[in-house]
Coordinates of C-alpha atoms in Angstrom, one line a residue:
S1 CA 103.3 40.7 80.4
G2 CA 107.0 40.9 81.5
E3 CA 106.8 37.5 83.2
A4 CA 105.1 35.9 80.2
L5 CA 107.9 37.3 78.0
Q6 CA 110.6 36.1 80.4
N7 CA 109.0 32.6 80.4
L8 CA 108.9 32.7 76.6
L9 CA 112.6 33.6 76.2
S10 CA 114.9 30.7 76.9
Q11 CA 118.1 32.7 77.6
N12 CA 116.8 35.8 79.3
D13 CA 115.9 35.9 83.0
T14 CA 115.9 39.7 83.6
V15 CA 113.0 40.8 81.4
A16 CA 110.4 40.6 84.2
A17 CA 112.4 42.7 86.5
E18 CA 113.0 45.4 83.9
V19 CA 109.4 45.5 82.9
H20 CA 108.4 45.7 86.6
D21 CA 110.8 48.6 87.1
E22 CA 109.4 50.4 84.0
A23 CA 105.9 49.9 85.3
W24 CA 106.7 51.4 88.7
T25 CA 108.4 54.3 87.0
D26 CA 105.2 55.0 85.0
V27 CA 103.1 55.1 88.1
S28 CA 105.6 56.9 90.4
Y29 CA 105.0 60.1 92.2
S30 CA 107.1 62.1 89.8
T31 CA 104.8 61.3 86.9
R32 CA 101.7 62.7 88.6
A33 CA 102.4 66.0 86.8
V34 CA 102.4 64.4 83.4
P35 CA 99.8 61.6 83.5
E36 CA 99.3 61.5 79.7
A37 CA 103.1 60.9 79.1
A38 CA 103.1 58.2 81.8
L39 CA 100.1 56.5 80.2
A40 CA 101.7 56.7 76.8
S41 CA 104.9 55.2 78.1
A42 CA 103.1 52.4 79.8
S43 CA 101.0 51.7 76.7
A44 CA 104.0 51.7 74.4
S45 CA 105.8 49.3 76.7
R46 CA 102.8 46.9 76.8
A47 CA 102.4 47.1 73.0
W48 CA 106.2 46.4 72.5
I49 CA 105.9 43.3 74.8
Q50 CA 102.7 42.1 73.1
G51 CA 104.3 42.4 69.7
R52 CA 107.2 40.2 70.9
L53 CA 104.7 37.6 72.3
R54 CA 102.8 37.6 69.0
S55 CA 106.0 36.9 67.1
V56 CA 105.7 33.3 68.2
Q57 CA 102.7 31.7 66.4
I58 CA 100.9 28.4 66.0
D59 CA 99.3 27.4 62.6
A60 CA 97.0 24.5 62.3
P61 CA 95.7 22.9 59.1
K62 CA 92.5 24.3 57.5
A63 CA 90.6 21.1 58.3
V64 CA 91.3 17.5 59.5
I65 CA 89.3 14.5 58.4
L66 CA 89.5 11.4 60.6
S67 CA 88.7 8.3 58.5
S68 CA 88.2 6.3 61.7
G69 CA 87.5 7.3 65.3
S70 CA 91.1 8.6 65.7
G71 CA 94.0 9.9 63.8
K72 CA 97.0 12.3 63.9
F73 CA 97.5 15.7 62.4
A74 CA 100.3 18.3 62.6
A75 CA 100.5 21.9 63.7
T76 CA 103.4 24.3 63.0
V77 CA 105.0 26.5 65.6
T78 CA 106.9 29.5 64.3
N79 CA 109.4 31.7 66.1
D80 CA 110.0 35.0 64.3
L81 CA 112.1 36.4 67.2
D82 CA 115.9 36.7 67.0
Q83 CA 116.2 34.8 70.3
P84 CA 115.5 31.2 71.2
V85 CA 112.1 30.5 72.9
S86 CA 110.4 27.7 74.9
V87 CA 106.7 27.2 74.4
R88 CA 103.9 24.6 75.0
V89 CA 100.8 23.7 73.0
R90 CA 97.4 23.3 74.6
A91 CA 94.2 22.1 72.8
V92 CA 90.7 23.1 73.8
S93 CA 88.0 20.9 72.2
E94 CA 84.3 20.2 72.3
P95 CA 83.2 16.8 73.6
P96 CA 83.2 14.0 72.4
L97 CA 86.4 15.1 70.6
R98 CA 89.6 14.6 72.4
V99 CA 92.9 16.1 71.2
T100 CA 96.1 14.8 72.9
V101 CA 99.1 17.2 72.8
P102 CA 102.6 16.0 73.7
D103 CA 103.3 17.0 77.3
Q104 CA 106.6 18.6 76.6
T105 CA 108.2 22.0 76.2
I106 CA 109.1 22.9 72.6
A107 CA 112.4 24.6 72.2
L108 CA 112.7 26.8 69.1
G109 CA 115.9 28.5 67.9
P110 CA 115.9 32.1 66.6
E111 CA 113.7 32.6 63.5
S112 CA 112.8 28.9 63.1
R113 CA 109.8 26.6 63.0
T114 CA 108.9 23.1 64.0
T115 CA 106.0 20.7 63.5
V116 CA 104.0 19.3 66.5
L117 CA 102.2 16.0 66.0
L118 CA 98.8 15.9 67.7
Q119 CA 96.4 12.9 68.3
A120 CA 92.7 13.3 67.8
A121 CA 90.0 10.9 68.8
S122 CA 86.2 11.1 68.6
S123 CA 83.5 8.8 69.8
A124 CA 80.8 10.3 67.5
V125 CA 80.4 11.2 63.8
G126 CA 80.4 14.8 62.9
I127 CA 82.4 18.0 62.8
R128 CA 83.9 19.4 66.0
N129 CA 86.1 22.4 66.5
V130 CA 89.4 22.5 68.4
T131 CA 91.4 25.6 69.4
L132 CA 95.1 25.2 69.6
L133 CA 96.7 27.7 72.0
L134 CA 100.4 28.6 72.3
T135 CA 101.5 29.0 75.9
D136 CA 104.6 29.7 77.8
V137 CA 106.3 27.1 80.0
D138 CA 103.9 28.0 82.9
D139 CA 100.8 27.3 80.6
V140 CA 100.0 31.1 80.4
P141 CA 98.5 31.8 76.9
L142 CA 100.8 34.0 74.7
G143 CA 98.0 35.2 72.5
S144 CA 98.5 33.0 69.4
S145 CA 95.8 30.5 68.7
D146 CA 94.3 28.7 65.7
D147 CA 91.0 27.0 65.2
V148 CA 90.7 23.8 63.2
P149 CA 87.5 21.8 62.4
I150 CA 87.9 18.1 62.7
R151 CA 85.5 15.8 61.0
S152 CA 85.1 12.2 62.2
N153 CA 83.9 9.6 59.7
R154 CA 83.7 6.4 61.7
V155 CA 83.3 3.4 59.5
S156 CA 80.5 1.4 61.2
N157 CA 79.7 -2.3 61.1
V158 CA 77.0 -1.6 58.6
I159 CA 79.5 -0.5 56.0
W160 CA 81.5 -3.7 56.6
L161 CA 78.3 -5.7 56.2
I162 CA 77.6 -4.0 52.9
V163 CA 81.2 -4.5 51.6
G164 CA 81.1 -8.2 52.8
T165 CA 77.8 -8.8 51.0
G166 CA 79.2 -7.2 47.8
V167 CA 82.3 -9.4 47.9
A168 CA 80.1 -12.5 48.6
L169 CA 77.9 -11.7 45.6
L170 CA 80.9 -11.2 43.4
F171 CA 82.5 -14.5 44.2
G172 CA 79.1 -16.2 44.1
A173 CA 78.6 -14.9 40.5
I174 CA 82.1 -16.1 39.6
V175 CA 81.3 -19.6 40.9
V176 CA 77.9 -19.7 39.1
R177 CA 79.5 -18.7 35.8
L178 CA 82.3 -21.3 36.1
L179 CA 79.7 -24.0 36.8
R180 CA 77.7 -23.0 33.8
R181 CA 80.8 -23.1 31.6
F182 CA 81.7 -26.5 33.0
R183 CA 78.2 -27.9 32.3
A184 CA 78.2 -26.3 28.8
S185 CA 81.5 -27.9 28.0
R186 CA 80.3 -31.3 29.3
R187 CA 77.2 -31.1 27.1
A188 CA 79.2 -30.2 24.1
A189 CA 81.5 -33.2 24.7

């Protein structure tokens, strides 16, 4: 947990050592006489660290609809800590859905947020779920994740055939009507 917190914080490289020292203190020979106090101290330290890790969150949209086989959508990364952090986003999806995440570290200032643009592509029609995970710079999950259902509505060639037929019928009806008017005006003359 200390290493994850250290990897999360951009400007702090001593957290892991301090957590390591605290952990050794909690399991030292001198704490054998008071194991409940040592356990409480270790639990409180871990809870404090987990609370800091959960202060950086990812939020995805409630749902995404792809009108074709691929499209883009955005997720928001929020830093509620008073220190700058560096994170990455990882996507876990069900085949045949593929979600491409920018392969870069996201640097967030204290108490700030940013938007990450993701690319989704599916080779089949239907609803697939993707889980967006927030990780540290070593790709270790921080605990924040969000699920988003993605619906792919691929427009097939049958749809284009139907639209083309409708357009052809429309223009055919216009031509027939113009011919009838032309013939009617010739008869009248």
